[in-house]
Short mmCIF file of C-alpha atoms and ligand atoms in Angstrom, two decimals:
data_model
loop_
_atom_site.label_atom_id
_atom_site.label_comp_id
_atom_site.label_asym_id
_atom_site.label_seq_id
_atom_site.Cartn_x
_atom_site.Cartn_y
_atom_site.Cartn_z
CA MET G 351 -206.54 34.20 131.04
CA GLU G 352 -209.84 32.68 132.76
CA ILE G 353 -212.10 31.51 129.64
CA THR G 354 -215.69 32.48 129.97
CA PRO G 355 -218.54 31.67 127.26
CA ARG G 356 -218.68 35.34 126.49
CA HIS G 357 -214.85 35.08 125.35
CA ILE G 358 -215.71 32.06 123.03
CA GLU G 359 -218.41 33.88 121.71
CA ARG G 360 -216.72 37.15 121.11
CA ALA G 361 -213.79 35.48 119.50
CA ALA G 362 -215.76 33.57 117.05
CA LEU G 363 -217.40 37.01 116.12
CA ARG G 364 -214.44 38.79 116.09
CA GLY G 365 -212.40 36.61 113.70
CA GLU G 366 -210.08 35.28 116.10
CA MET G 367 -210.95 31.71 115.08
CA ARG G 368 -210.34 29.91 112.06
CA PHE G 369 -209.98 26.50 110.58
CA ASP G 370 -206.72 24.85 109.77
CA TYR G 371 -206.21 22.03 107.53
CA GLN G 372 -204.75 18.94 107.83
CA PRO G 373 -204.07 16.97 104.53
CA LYS G 374 -204.95 13.21 104.07
CA VAL G 375 -202.83 11.25 101.68
CA SER G 376 -203.81 8.27 99.51
CA PHE G 377 -201.70 5.28 100.20
CA LEU G 378 -202.59 4.20 96.83
CA THR G 379 -201.31 7.30 94.91
CA GLY G 380 -199.22 9.07 97.47
CA GLU G 381 -201.07 12.30 96.73
CA VAL G 382 -203.23 14.51 98.90
CA CYS G 383 -206.77 13.24 98.45
CA GLY G 384 -208.52 15.70 100.94
CA ALA G 385 -208.32 17.55 104.45
CA GLU G 386 -209.74 17.62 107.72
CA ALA G 387 -210.84 21.15 109.12
CA LEU G 388 -209.49 21.87 112.72
CA LEU G 389 -210.79 24.81 114.82
CA ARG G 390 -208.11 27.16 115.69
CA TRP G 391 -208.43 30.07 118.32
CA GLN G 392 -205.69 32.87 118.06
CA ARG G 393 -205.86 35.69 120.16
CA ASP G 394 -205.38 39.36 119.12
CA ASP G 395 -201.95 39.25 120.87
CA GLY G 396 -200.60 36.27 118.59
CA SER G 397 -201.37 33.75 121.58
CA GLU G 398 -202.92 30.53 120.54
CA ILE G 399 -205.63 28.71 122.81
CA SER G 400 -205.64 25.06 122.22
CA PRO G 401 -208.94 23.40 120.92
CA GLU G 402 -208.33 20.93 123.72
CA THR G 403 -208.82 23.75 126.61
CA PHE G 404 -211.53 25.64 124.73
CA VAL G 405 -213.69 22.93 123.07
CA PRO G 406 -214.20 21.13 126.13
CA LEU G 407 -215.20 24.17 127.96
CA ALA G 408 -217.60 25.07 124.93
CA GLU G 409 -219.10 21.90 125.34
CA ALA G 410 -219.61 21.96 129.20
CA TRP G 411 -221.45 25.56 128.92
CA GLY G 412 -223.58 24.29 126.23
CA VAL G 413 -222.32 26.94 123.80
CA VAL G 414 -220.57 24.65 121.32
CA SER G 415 -223.28 24.17 118.67
CA ASP G 416 -223.39 28.29 118.81
CA LEU G 417 -219.70 28.24 117.93
CA THR G 418 -220.09 25.60 115.19
CA GLU G 419 -223.03 27.64 113.55
CA ALA G 420 -220.88 30.81 114.01
CA MET G 421 -217.89 29.21 112.21
CA PHE G 422 -219.68 27.05 109.63
CA PRO G 423 -220.11 29.82 107.13
CA ARG G 424 -216.33 30.34 107.31
CA PHE G 425 -215.69 26.62 106.66
CA LEU G 426 -217.87 26.77 103.63
CA ALA G 427 -215.78 29.82 102.34
CA ASP G 428 -212.70 27.84 102.84
CA VAL G 429 -214.22 24.94 101.16
CA SER G 430 -214.89 27.04 98.13
CA SER G 431 -211.22 28.11 97.93
CA ILE G 432 -210.20 24.41 98.25
CA LYS G 433 -212.40 23.46 95.54
CA ALA G 434 -211.73 25.78 93.02
CA VAL G 435 -208.20 24.54 92.81
CA HIS G 436 -208.76 20.75 93.89
CA PRO G 437 -212.14 19.71 92.97
CA ASP G 438 -211.63 16.09 93.71
CA HIS G 439 -210.64 16.70 97.38
CA ARG G 440 -213.14 15.75 100.26
CA ILE G 441 -212.94 18.22 103.10
CA ALA G 442 -214.04 17.08 106.77
CA PHE G 443 -215.83 18.88 109.19
CA ASN G 444 -215.87 17.72 112.78
CA VAL G 445 -219.28 17.54 114.38
CA SER G 446 -220.17 17.01 118.19
CA ALA G 447 -223.34 15.41 119.53
CA HIS G 448 -224.49 18.86 120.91
CA ASP G 449 -224.22 20.08 116.91
CA LEU G 450 -226.31 17.15 115.80
CA ASP G 451 -228.79 17.83 118.23
CA ALA G 452 -229.14 21.43 117.30
CA PRO G 453 -231.66 21.64 114.69
CA ARG G 454 -230.35 25.25 113.65
CA PHE G 455 -227.06 23.36 112.71
CA ILE G 456 -228.54 20.42 110.73
CA ALA G 457 -230.96 23.06 108.69
CA MET G 458 -227.53 25.40 107.97
CA LEU G 459 -226.06 22.26 106.50
CA HIS G 460 -229.21 21.37 104.33
CA ASP G 461 -229.34 25.22 103.48
CA ALA G 462 -225.57 25.14 102.23
CA ILE G 463 -226.39 21.77 100.31
CA ASP G 464 -229.46 23.29 98.71
CA GLU G 465 -228.05 26.62 97.85
CA GLY G 466 -225.05 25.09 96.09
CA HIS G 467 -222.67 26.44 98.67
CA VAL G 468 -221.11 22.76 98.99
CA ALA G 469 -221.37 20.21 97.20
CA LEU G 470 -222.05 16.66 98.60
CA ASP G 471 -218.98 14.88 97.07
CA HIS G 472 -216.80 17.52 98.93
CA LEU G 473 -218.23 17.19 102.13
CA GLU G 474 -217.50 14.70 105.12
CA LEU G 475 -218.58 14.91 108.46
CA GLU G 476 -216.39 13.37 111.13
CA VAL G 477 -218.26 12.03 114.32
CA THR G 478 -217.18 10.54 117.24
CA GLU G 479 -218.59 7.64 118.86
CA GLY G 480 -219.69 9.70 121.60
CA ALA G 481 -221.82 11.82 119.30
CA VAL G 482 -223.53 8.67 118.19
CA VAL G 483 -223.64 6.90 121.56
CA SER G 484 -225.55 9.62 123.23
CA GLY G 485 -228.05 7.91 120.85
CA LYS G 486 -230.97 10.41 120.93
CA PRO G 487 -233.11 9.31 117.75
CA SER G 488 -233.05 12.91 116.51
CA VAL G 489 -229.14 12.79 116.18
CA LEU G 490 -229.11 9.30 114.49
CA GLY G 491 -232.23 10.65 112.38
CA SER G 492 -230.20 13.86 111.28
CA LEU G 493 -227.07 11.94 110.18
CA GLN G 494 -229.04 9.48 108.23
CA ARG G 495 -231.16 12.19 106.29
CA LEU G 496 -227.69 13.59 105.66
CA VAL G 497 -226.17 10.43 104.50
CA ALA G 498 -229.30 10.12 102.15
CA ASP G 499 -228.49 13.44 100.72
CA GLY G 500 -225.09 11.90 99.95
CA VAL G 501 -222.82 13.55 102.68
CA GLU G 502 -220.16 11.00 103.97
CA LEU G 503 -219.84 10.12 107.47
CA ALA G 504 -216.28 9.14 108.98
CA MET G 505 -216.09 7.59 112.41
CA ASP G 506 -213.51 9.83 114.34
CA ASP G 507 -211.35 8.22 116.95
CA TYR G 508 -212.16 4.63 116.16
CA GLY G 509 -211.30 2.10 118.73
CA MET G 510 -211.34 4.86 121.57
CA GLY G 511 -215.19 4.55 122.67
CA PHE G 512 -216.38 1.74 124.87
CA SER G 513 -218.97 0.34 121.87
CA SER G 514 -217.49 1.07 118.50
CA LEU G 515 -218.94 -1.98 117.10
CA ASP G 516 -222.34 -1.09 117.93
CA THR G 517 -221.88 2.57 116.55
CA LEU G 518 -220.64 1.17 113.39
CA HIS G 519 -223.67 -1.14 113.13
CA ARG G 520 -226.09 2.15 113.91
CA LEU G 521 -224.97 4.39 110.95
CA PRO G 522 -223.82 4.06 107.43
CA PHE G 523 -220.43 5.31 107.62
CA SER G 524 -218.29 5.50 104.99
CA SER G 525 -215.05 5.34 106.30
CA ILE G 526 -213.39 4.70 109.88
CA LYS G 527 -210.76 7.10 111.30
CA LEU G 528 -208.64 4.74 113.36
CA ASP G 529 -207.51 6.48 116.54
CA GLN G 530 -203.96 7.88 116.71
CA SER G 531 -203.24 6.19 120.19
CA PHE G 532 -203.26 2.54 118.27
CA VAL G 533 -201.10 4.00 115.21
CA LEU G 534 -198.70 5.76 117.36
CA ARG G 535 -197.94 2.14 118.96
CA VAL G 536 -197.90 0.12 115.86
CA LEU G 537 -194.29 -0.16 115.83
CA HIS G 538 -193.77 -1.00 119.44
CA SER G 539 -196.57 -2.94 120.23
CA ALA G 540 -197.33 -6.45 118.56
CA LYS G 541 -201.04 -5.97 119.99
CA SER G 542 -201.61 -2.57 118.80
CA ALA G 543 -200.33 -4.16 115.28
CA VAL G 544 -202.92 -6.84 115.22
CA LEU G 545 -205.62 -4.60 116.28
CA VAL G 546 -204.75 -1.95 113.21
CA LYS G 547 -204.59 -4.93 110.95
CA LEU G 548 -207.78 -6.39 112.02
CA SER G 549 -209.46 -3.15 111.92
CA ILE G 550 -208.25 -2.51 108.51
CA ALA G 551 -209.52 -6.10 107.39
CA MET G 552 -213.02 -5.18 108.87
CA ALA G 553 -213.30 -1.96 107.30
CA GLN G 554 -212.67 -4.10 103.96
CA MET G 555 -215.26 -6.61 105.06
CA LEU G 556 -217.86 -3.90 105.39
CA GLY G 557 -216.98 -2.24 102.26
CA ILE G 558 -215.74 1.03 103.66
CA ARG G 559 -212.58 2.93 103.62
CA ILE G 560 -210.07 3.47 106.65
CA VAL G 561 -208.00 6.42 107.27
CA VAL G 562 -205.05 6.10 109.86
CA GLU G 563 -204.56 9.19 112.34
CA GLY G 564 -201.26 10.06 113.97
CA VAL G 565 -198.95 9.10 111.53
CA GLU G 566 -196.01 10.90 113.15
CA SER G 567 -193.12 9.42 111.42
CA LYS G 568 -191.91 7.87 108.20
CA ALA G 569 -191.28 4.43 109.77
CA ILE G 570 -195.12 4.50 110.57
CA TYR G 571 -196.15 5.51 107.23
CA ASP G 572 -194.10 2.82 105.76
CA SER G 573 -195.25 0.14 108.20
CA LEU G 574 -198.91 0.81 107.05
CA LEU G 575 -198.15 1.37 103.37
CA HIS G 576 -199.20 -2.21 102.03
CA SER G 577 -201.81 -2.82 104.84
CA GLY G 578 -204.81 -2.21 102.85
CA CYS G 579 -205.61 1.51 104.56
CA THR G 580 -206.75 4.04 102.47
CA ALA G 581 -205.23 6.98 103.64
CA ALA G 582 -202.73 8.68 106.18
CA GLN G 583 -203.06 11.88 108.39
CA GLY G 584 -200.34 12.96 110.76
CA PHE G 585 -197.67 15.28 111.71
CA TRP G 586 -195.16 13.38 109.35
CA ILE G 587 -197.33 14.29 106.33
CA SER G 588 -198.24 17.80 107.69
CA ARG G 589 -199.50 19.44 110.65
CA PRO G 590 -202.70 21.54 110.22
CA LEU G 591 -201.99 24.47 108.04
CA PRO G 592 -203.80 27.87 107.88
CA LEU G 593 -205.90 27.80 104.68
CA GLU G 594 -203.43 29.80 102.58
CA HIS G 595 -200.59 27.67 103.88
CA TYR G 596 -202.46 24.77 103.02
CA LEU G 597 -203.21 25.80 99.39
CA ASN G 598 -199.33 26.80 99.01
CA PHE G 599 -198.44 23.34 100.42
CA LEU G 600 -200.93 21.93 97.60
CA ASP G 601 -199.44 24.01 95.00
CA GLU G 602 -196.02 22.23 95.28
CA ASP G 603 -197.86 18.81 94.27
CA PRO G 604 -196.14 17.15 97.16
CA ARG G 605 -195.92 13.31 96.92
CA TRP G 606 -195.57 10.39 99.53
CA PRO G 607 -194.72 6.83 99.00
CA ALA G 608 -197.73 4.81 97.04
CA SER G 609 -198.24 1.35 96.41
CA PRO G 610 -201.04 -1.01 94.88
CA ILE G 611 -200.23 -3.97 97.23
CA GLY G 612 -202.48 -2.96 99.90
CA LEU G 613 -204.96 -3.29 97.16
CA PHE G 614 -204.03 -6.63 96.00
CA ARG G 615 -204.13 -7.87 99.70
CA MET G 616 -207.54 -6.50 100.06
CA ALA G 617 -208.82 -8.18 97.04
CA GLN G 618 -207.29 -11.54 98.50
CA LEU G 619 -209.04 -10.94 101.67
CA ALA G 620 -212.33 -10.26 99.94
CA HIS G 621 -211.99 -13.20 97.76
CA HIS G 622 -211.22 -15.56 100.83
CA TRP G 623 -214.12 -14.03 102.60
CA GLN G 624 -216.47 -14.51 99.99
CA GLU G 625 -215.54 -17.87 99.28
CA ARG G 626 -215.94 -18.99 102.91
CA LEU G 627 -219.17 -17.30 103.06
CA LEU G 628 -220.53 -19.76 100.28
CA ILE G 629 -218.92 -22.66 101.83
CA ASP G 630 -220.81 -22.02 105.10
CA MET G 631 -223.79 -21.37 103.41
CA VAL G 632 -223.80 -24.76 101.54
CA PHE G 633 -222.96 -26.70 104.69
CA ALA G 634 -225.74 -25.03 106.43
CA ALA G 635 -228.03 -25.78 103.72
CA LEU G 636 -226.71 -29.41 103.52
CA ARG G 637 -227.32 -29.84 107.30
CA SER G 638 -230.83 -28.43 107.19
CA ASP G 639 -234.12 -30.13 105.84
CA ASP G 640 -235.55 -27.00 104.87
CA PRO G 641 -235.88 -26.89 101.18
CA VAL G 642 -235.81 -23.08 100.80
CA HIS G 643 -232.34 -21.67 100.80
CA GLU G 644 -232.04 -18.00 100.96
CA ILE G 645 -228.93 -16.44 99.25
CA PRO G 646 -226.96 -15.01 102.47
CA LEU G 647 -226.86 -11.25 103.23
CA ASN G 648 -223.61 -9.93 101.73
CA PHE G 649 -223.34 -12.60 99.23
CA HIS G 650 -223.38 -11.66 95.65
CA LEU G 651 -224.11 -14.09 92.57
CA ASP G 652 -223.44 -11.24 90.19
CA GLU G 653 -219.65 -11.03 89.78
CA ASN G 654 -219.74 -7.27 89.71
CA GLN G 655 -221.15 -6.89 92.88
CA CYS G 656 -219.15 -8.93 94.94
CA GLU G 657 -216.07 -7.16 96.71
CA LEU G 658 -213.65 -8.83 94.57
CA GLY G 659 -215.70 -7.77 91.55
CA LYS G 660 -216.25 -4.33 92.56
CA TRP G 661 -212.53 -4.07 92.84
CA TYR G 662 -211.76 -5.55 89.59
CA TYR G 663 -214.25 -3.69 87.37
CA GLY G 664 -213.56 -0.64 89.37
CA ILE G 665 -210.30 0.72 90.92
CA GLY G 666 -208.66 -2.14 89.69
CA GLU G 667 -209.10 -1.23 86.26
CA LYS G 668 -205.94 0.68 86.14
CA PHE G 669 -204.11 -2.81 86.05
CA VAL G 670 -205.83 -4.10 82.85
CA GLY G 671 -203.32 -5.58 80.29
CA ASP G 672 -201.18 -7.11 83.41
CA PRO G 673 -201.03 -10.78 82.47
CA ASP G 674 -202.15 -11.57 86.08
CA PHE G 675 -204.77 -9.25 86.42
CA ASP G 676 -206.10 -10.32 83.04
CA ALA G 677 -206.01 -13.99 83.78
CA LEU G 678 -208.06 -13.43 86.80
CA GLU G 679 -211.25 -12.59 85.26
CA LYS G 680 -212.06 -16.21 83.64
CA PRO G 681 -211.71 -18.15 87.10
CA HIS G 682 -213.73 -15.37 88.94
CA ARG G 683 -216.50 -15.68 86.60
CA ALA G 684 -216.61 -19.27 86.55
CA MET G 685 -216.89 -19.30 90.53
CA HIS G 686 -219.72 -17.08 90.15
CA ASP G 687 -221.49 -19.24 87.49
CA LEU G 688 -220.90 -22.34 89.70
CA CYS G 689 -222.46 -20.77 92.51
CA THR G 690 -225.39 -20.48 90.55
CA GLU G 691 -225.17 -24.00 90.07
CA VAL G 692 -224.72 -24.68 93.50
CA PHE G 693 -227.99 -22.61 94.39
CA LYS G 694 -229.73 -24.56 91.65
CA ALA G 695 -228.85 -27.95 93.10
CA LEU G 696 -229.85 -26.93 96.38
CA ARG G 697 -233.05 -26.06 95.10
CA THR G 698 -233.62 -29.40 93.38
CA GLY G 699 -232.25 -31.32 96.02
CA ASN G 700 -229.13 -32.48 94.29
CA ARG G 701 -226.63 -33.06 97.09
CA GLN G 702 -224.46 -35.22 95.13
CA ARG G 703 -223.93 -32.72 92.24
CA ILE G 704 -222.65 -30.40 95.04
CA LEU G 705 -220.41 -32.49 96.84
CA ASN G 706 -219.18 -34.59 93.82
CA GLU G 707 -218.40 -31.81 91.41
CA LEU G 708 -219.54 -28.55 92.30
CA LEU G 709 -217.40 -27.99 95.43
CA ASN G 710 -214.32 -29.13 93.81
CA GLU G 711 -214.73 -27.01 91.08
CA ILE G 712 -215.23 -23.93 92.91
CA SER G 713 -212.11 -24.81 94.89
CA GLU G 714 -210.03 -24.98 91.57
CA ASN G 715 -211.08 -21.76 90.52
CA SER G 716 -210.53 -20.34 93.72
CA CYS G 717 -207.25 -21.34 93.64
CA ARG G 718 -206.67 -19.64 90.42
CA VAL G 719 -207.82 -16.51 91.46
CA THR G 720 -205.71 -16.66 94.59
CA ALA G 721 -202.72 -17.59 92.39
CA CYS G 722 -203.26 -14.39 90.31
CA LEU G 723 -203.71 -12.03 93.21
CA HIS G 724 -200.67 -13.81 94.72
CA ARG G 725 -198.36 -12.99 91.85
CA LEU G 726 -199.59 -9.66 91.32
CA GLU G 727 -198.78 -8.69 94.62
CA THR G 728 -195.13 -10.33 94.73
CA ARG G 729 -194.28 -8.65 91.14
CA ALA G 730 -195.19 -5.22 92.53
CA LEU G 731 -193.32 -6.36 95.73
CA ILE G 732 -190.13 -7.03 93.65
CA ARG G 733 -190.62 -3.88 91.47
CA GLU G 734 -190.97 -1.61 94.63
CA ALA G 735 -187.64 -3.03 95.96
CA GLY G 736 -186.01 -2.73 92.64
O1 LIG S 661 -210.43 13.89 117.46
P1 LIG S 661 -209.68 14.24 115.92
O2 LIG S 661 -209.05 12.96 115.40
O3 LIG S 661 -210.58 14.97 115.15
O4 LIG S 661 -208.35 15.10 116.27
C1 LIG S 661 -207.53 15.61 115.55
C2 LIG S 661 -206.52 16.24 116.54
O5 LIG S 661 -204.95 15.40 116.33
C3 LIG S 661 -205.79 17.71 115.91
O6 LIG S 661 -205.84 18.79 117.06
C4 LIG S 661 -204.60 17.44 115.49
O7 LIG S 661 -203.75 18.57 115.56
C5 LIG S 661 -203.90 16.06 116.01
N1 LIG S 661 -203.13 15.54 115.20
C6 LIG S 661 -202.99 15.18 114.21
N2 LIG S 661 -202.09 14.61 113.60
C7 LIG S 661 -201.32 14.16 114.66
C8 LIG S 661 -200.20 13.59 115.00
O8 LIG S 661 -199.61 12.87 114.10
N3 LIG S 661 -199.80 13.35 116.35
C9 LIG S 661 -200.76 13.86 117.20
N4 LIG S 661 -200.04 13.71 118.41
N5 LIG S 661 -201.61 14.60 116.94
C10 LIG S 661 -201.85 14.99 115.83
MN1 LIG S 662 -211.51 14.46 113.52
#
């Protein structure tokens, strides 16, 4: 059949289109933590037309935002059904550059939020780099307003565009979805494995989550379980499911392997990064004659605010009572107190105190923090293997 814009419009209006939901699983809990809505077109005779066929056509004809607008109410109704049973799940909606440029769609989103049809903590927008790179100020402005209202943004298909880093820089993304092409190769290509690892590390240092797409086998899932990735999505976990099947699927409370090790590794990374930031700053200050020393961006004197502290007093709290976890608090706090001393010494020009005393003490405490995290990791590994 030759598809025309009229077919697409009619299909949406006649209910031939729907959303399927593909679950995302948290590596930390092994439970479903949300889903992505994926548009499907099933014709009256039962045949399916793939979104890879009709979405690009709709885009080329300039009717994709009409389609989004026609289907958005359906999405909201679906989200309500999911929310009724799983209030803590976040459901993602894919938006294109055209949608973001369509004032009506943005208005629909704002109305839905204002009228309470969708809670902000239920909604995530998946945006491809293309949508952002097209870079119209109106697009960026729309996204920024939505984020200010509390909607989360995920960068879709990360790694496939030509300027991922620039896109990350331009918008307040709260997560990255690593494109399946890297994930699918992770077991066979050392280069892909490095790119995946470093993308995870980058997300960690930016303080955002990272989701891997295209987890098609248990082997891929297992290879990423300890990586520090937040969540996984892919055929091995589940294909996209029609709403009713999706809800039935959740009813069975399915579980996948879970591990805290990624968290311990990310905490080590955060700690290492923060310490290097301090050392670089101190030596830059010692080299310069400028008496005014700014605290570097991303550096937190408050022990609750650094990445390790956010982890320790946040998601890490479930390890309270573990001797290594508990032992970490003192040297971590000591490091922050010493940092305050360093800034004081810089201001008063007391270089000798920094060189003879403070840097050594920081290093000692840093080793203690690292040792605790390392032991936590090793003991968790042993438990998992036992
Ligand atoms: O661009 P985006 O990441 O939103 O596209 C998601 C698409 O990827 C959907 O059409 C979905 O059906 C497909 N998909 C989801 N999981 C897998 C997977 O494990 N392998 C492959 N090849 N495709 C997947
Ligand atoms: Mn997507």
